[in-house]
């Protein structure tokens, strides 16, 4: 069982994420490698919002491959190559839409100088348990 907690004694999350994700009695732990905005057919999505959507969909595919779903997510880490208020707002909006009604996982956002290719604007890795 995973408990998603944002204690009153900690700063309130800026959007849909939890300050703490605690797995108790979990028998499986899943580490998902960094997912990028490339569709299963090998094509690259165009633009930050589209790459975010595809990378998050790839996280969903990884979870489904082992019989898990978003309820199993403990943490996501997102790497963006653009450091602007618009990029951060786009990330938060796309992530919040993706999380939806699921318990919001713990989350970290990093702004990086670059990824494996200059065409890549975002990478998402995740940890799940269940």
PDB file of C-alpha atoms in Angstrom:
ATOM      1  CA  UNK A   1       0.000   0.000   0.000  1.00  0.00           C
ATOM      2  CA  UNK A   2       1.243   3.485  -0.852  1.00  0.00           C
ATOM      3  CA  UNK A   3       0.257   6.481   1.228  1.00  0.00           C
ATOM      4  CA  UNK A   4       0.623   9.906  -0.405  1.00  0.00           C
ATOM      5  CA  UNK A   5       1.058  12.562   2.270  1.00  0.00           C
ATOM      6  CA  UNK A   6       1.525  16.335   2.351  1.00  0.00           C
ATOM      7  CA  UNK A   7       1.830  17.144   6.064  1.00  0.00           C
ATOM      8  CA  UNK A   8       0.624  20.513   7.317  1.00  0.00           C
ATOM      9  CA  UNK A   9       4.099  20.938   8.840  1.00  0.00           C
ATOM     10  CA  UNK A  10       5.681  21.096   5.355  1.00  0.00           C
ATOM     11  CA  UNK A  11       5.286  23.640   2.542  1.00  0.00           C
ATOM     12  CA  UNK A  12       2.113  23.165   0.496  1.00  0.00           C
ATOM     13  CA  UNK A  13       2.844  21.579  -2.922  1.00  0.00           C
ATOM     14  CA  UNK A  14       2.843  24.068  -5.804  1.00  0.00           C
ATOM     15  CA  UNK A  15       0.590  21.772  -7.867  1.00  0.00           C
ATOM     16  CA  UNK A  16      -0.539  18.110  -7.959  1.00  0.00           C
ATOM     17  CA  UNK A  17       2.201  16.253  -6.154  1.00  0.00           C
ATOM     18  CA  UNK A  18       2.695  14.893  -2.641  1.00  0.00           C
ATOM     19  CA  UNK A  19       5.538  15.814  -0.344  1.00  0.00           C
ATOM     20  CA  UNK A  20       5.859  12.176   0.773  1.00  0.00           C
ATOM     21  CA  UNK A  21       5.024   8.792  -0.744  1.00  0.00           C
ATOM     22  CA  UNK A  22       5.340   5.920   1.732  1.00  0.00           C
ATOM     23  CA  UNK A  23       5.167   2.291   0.568  1.00  0.00           C
ATOM     24  CA  UNK A  24       4.168  -0.066   3.342  1.00  0.00           C
ATOM     25  CA  UNK A  25       4.040  -3.786   2.822  1.00  0.00           C
ATOM     26  CA  UNK A  26       4.892  -3.448  -0.864  1.00  0.00           C
ATOM     27  CA  UNK A  27       6.201  -6.643  -2.396  1.00  0.00           C
ATOM     28  CA  UNK A  28       7.422  -5.136  -5.676  1.00  0.00           C
ATOM     29  CA  UNK A  29       9.401  -1.985  -6.472  1.00  0.00           C
ATOM     30  CA  UNK A  30       9.615  -0.659 -10.020  1.00  0.00           C
ATOM     31  CA  UNK A  31      12.246   1.762 -11.345  1.00  0.00           C
ATOM     32  CA  UNK A  32      11.331   3.174 -14.751  1.00  0.00           C
ATOM     33  CA  UNK A  33      14.186   4.498 -16.881  1.00  0.00           C
ATOM     34  CA  UNK A  34      13.976   8.001 -18.258  1.00  0.00           C
ATOM     35  CA  UNK A  35      11.136   8.247 -20.765  1.00  0.00           C
ATOM     36  CA  UNK A  36      11.270  10.777 -23.572  1.00  0.00           C
ATOM     37  CA  UNK A  37       8.816  12.192 -26.082  1.00  0.00           C
ATOM     38  CA  UNK A  38       9.276   9.419 -28.630  1.00  0.00           C
ATOM     39  CA  UNK A  39       6.197   7.447 -29.679  1.00  0.00           C
ATOM     40  CA  UNK A  40       6.374   3.619 -29.773  1.00  0.00           C
ATOM     41  CA  UNK A  41       6.743   3.870 -33.573  1.00  0.00           C
ATOM     42  CA  UNK A  42       9.975   5.842 -33.104  1.00  0.00           C
ATOM     43  CA  UNK A  43       8.692   9.283 -34.094  1.00  0.00           C
ATOM     44  CA  UNK A  44       9.493  12.288 -31.921  1.00  0.00           C
ATOM     45  CA  UNK A  45       6.638  14.465 -30.698  1.00  0.00           C
ATOM     46  CA  UNK A  46       6.991  18.144 -31.607  1.00  0.00           C
ATOM     47  CA  UNK A  47       7.052  20.773 -28.859  1.00  0.00           C
ATOM     48  CA  UNK A  48       7.307  20.653 -25.093  1.00  0.00           C
ATOM     49  CA  UNK A  49       3.641  19.899 -24.313  1.00  0.00           C
ATOM     50  CA  UNK A  50       3.525  17.066 -26.858  1.00  0.00           C
ATOM     51  CA  UNK A  51       6.828  15.593 -25.654  1.00  0.00           C
ATOM     52  CA  UNK A  52       5.595  15.727 -22.053  1.00  0.00           C
ATOM     53  CA  UNK A  53       2.365  13.944 -23.000  1.00  0.00           C
ATOM     54  CA  UNK A  54       4.245  11.205 -24.862  1.00  0.00           C
ATOM     55  CA  UNK A  55       6.863  10.752 -22.119  1.00  0.00           C
ATOM     56  CA  UNK A  56       4.101  10.426 -19.499  1.00  0.00           C
ATOM     57  CA  UNK A  57       2.210   8.003 -21.757  1.00  0.00           C
ATOM     58  CA  UNK A  58       5.418   5.962 -21.954  1.00  0.00           C
ATOM     59  CA  UNK A  59       5.466   5.860 -18.138  1.00  0.00           C
ATOM     60  CA  UNK A  60       1.887   4.537 -18.313  1.00  0.00           C
ATOM     61  CA  UNK A  61       3.039   1.866 -20.783  1.00  0.00           C
ATOM     62  CA  UNK A  62       5.875   0.809 -18.457  1.00  0.00           C
ATOM     63  CA  UNK A  63       3.485   0.579 -15.512  1.00  0.00           C
ATOM     64  CA  UNK A  64       0.975  -1.450 -17.549  1.00  0.00           C
ATOM     65  CA  UNK A  65       3.707  -3.830 -18.700  1.00  0.00           C
ATOM     66  CA  UNK A  66       4.054  -5.075 -15.119  1.00  0.00           C
ATOM     67  CA  UNK A  67       0.394  -4.837 -14.120  1.00  0.00           C
ATOM     68  CA  UNK A  68       0.643  -1.498 -12.348  1.00  0.00           C
ATOM     69  CA  UNK A  69      -1.037   1.873 -12.820  1.00  0.00           C
ATOM     70  CA  UNK A  70      -0.708   5.469 -11.677  1.00  0.00           C
ATOM     71  CA  UNK A  71      -1.969   4.492  -8.218  1.00  0.00           C
ATOM     72  CA  UNK A  72       1.326   2.610  -7.817  1.00  0.00           C
ATOM     73  CA  UNK A  73       3.493   5.645  -8.530  1.00  0.00           C
ATOM     74  CA  UNK A  74       5.640   6.836  -5.669  1.00  0.00           C
ATOM     75  CA  UNK A  75       7.764   9.471  -7.423  1.00  0.00           C
ATOM     76  CA  UNK A  76       8.427  11.057 -10.774  1.00  0.00           C
ATOM     77  CA  UNK A  77      11.468  13.097 -11.688  1.00  0.00           C
ATOM     78  CA  UNK A  78      11.179  15.399 -14.685  1.00  0.00           C
ATOM     79  CA  UNK A  79      14.081  16.968 -16.552  1.00  0.00           C
ATOM     80  CA  UNK A  80      13.309  20.016 -18.730  1.00  0.00           C
ATOM     81  CA  UNK A  81      15.779  21.691 -21.055  1.00  0.00           C
ATOM     82  CA  UNK A  82      13.992  25.067 -21.064  1.00  0.00           C
ATOM     83  CA  UNK A  83      14.225  27.327 -18.033  1.00  0.00           C
ATOM     84  CA  UNK A  84      11.284  29.688 -18.382  1.00  0.00           C
ATOM     85  CA  UNK A  85       8.051  30.377 -16.498  1.00  0.00           C
ATOM     86  CA  UNK A  86       6.102  29.180 -19.570  1.00  0.00           C
ATOM     87  CA  UNK A  87       7.976  25.852 -19.669  1.00  0.00           C
ATOM     88  CA  UNK A  88       7.396  25.251 -15.955  1.00  0.00           C
ATOM     89  CA  UNK A  89       3.712  26.174 -16.300  1.00  0.00           C
ATOM     90  CA  UNK A  90       3.372  23.814 -19.291  1.00  0.00           C
ATOM     91  CA  UNK A  91       5.012  21.009 -17.285  1.00  0.00           C
ATOM     92  CA  UNK A  92       2.739  21.557 -14.279  1.00  0.00           C
ATOM     93  CA  UNK A  93      -0.413  21.719 -16.396  1.00  0.00           C
ATOM     94  CA  UNK A  94       0.431  18.560 -18.396  1.00  0.00           C
ATOM     95  CA  UNK A  95       1.520  16.637 -15.286  1.00  0.00           C
ATOM     96  CA  UNK A  96      -1.576  17.681 -13.331  1.00  0.00           C
ATOM     97  CA  UNK A  97      -3.852  16.627 -16.205  1.00  0.00           C
ATOM     98  CA  UNK A  98      -2.001  13.299 -16.429  1.00  0.00           C
ATOM     99  CA  UNK A  99      -2.185  12.638 -12.671  1.00  0.00           C
ATOM    100  CA  UNK A 100      -5.900  13.410 -12.748  1.00  0.00           C
ATOM    101  CA  UNK A 101      -7.750  11.777  -9.869  1.00  0.00           C
ATOM    102  CA  UNK A 102      -4.930   9.359  -9.023  1.00  0.00           C
ATOM    103  CA  UNK A 103      -3.020   9.982  -5.808  1.00  0.00           C
ATOM    104  CA  UNK A 104      -0.389  12.576  -6.720  1.00  0.00           C
ATOM    105  CA  UNK A 105       3.097  11.046  -6.519  1.00  0.00           C
ATOM    106  CA  UNK A 106       6.065  12.801  -4.998  1.00  0.00           C
ATOM    107  CA  UNK A 107       7.752  14.845  -7.720  1.00  0.00           C
ATOM    108  CA  UNK A 108      10.978  16.636  -8.551  1.00  0.00           C
ATOM    109  CA  UNK A 109      11.498  19.041 -11.444  1.00  0.00           C
ATOM    110  CA  UNK A 110      15.012  19.759 -12.715  1.00  0.00           C
ATOM    111  CA  UNK A 111      16.095  22.229 -15.375  1.00  0.00           C
ATOM    112  CA  UNK A 112      19.065  20.758 -17.256  1.00  0.00           C
ATOM    113  CA  UNK A 113      21.443  22.061 -19.930  1.00  0.00           C
ATOM    114  CA  UNK A 114      20.559  19.229 -22.281  1.00  0.00           C
ATOM    115  CA  UNK A 115      19.526  15.631 -22.766  1.00  0.00           C
ATOM    116  CA  UNK A 116      20.903  12.852 -25.000  1.00  0.00           C
ATOM    117  CA  UNK A 117      19.840  14.744 -28.138  1.00  0.00           C
ATOM    118  CA  UNK A 118      19.207  18.467 -28.698  1.00  0.00           C
ATOM    119  CA  UNK A 119      15.764  17.531 -30.090  1.00  0.00           C
ATOM    120  CA  UNK A 120      14.699  16.167 -26.691  1.00  0.00           C
ATOM    121  CA  UNK A 121      12.992  18.743 -24.484  1.00  0.00           C
ATOM    122  CA  UNK A 122      11.948  16.536 -21.564  1.00  0.00           C
ATOM    123  CA  UNK A 123      12.721  13.250 -19.832  1.00  0.00           C
ATOM    124  CA  UNK A 124      10.685  11.580 -17.080  1.00  0.00           C
ATOM    125  CA  UNK A 125      11.733   8.773 -14.783  1.00  0.00           C
ATOM    126  CA  UNK A 126       9.550   7.159 -12.168  1.00  0.00           C
ATOM    127  CA  UNK A 127       9.453   4.866  -9.156  1.00  0.00           C
ATOM    128  CA  UNK A 128       6.430   2.708  -8.348  1.00  0.00           C
ATOM    129  CA  UNK A 129       5.588   0.042  -5.809  1.00  0.00           C
ATOM    130  CA  UNK A 130       2.852  -2.456  -5.296  1.00  0.00           C
TER     131      UNK A 130
END
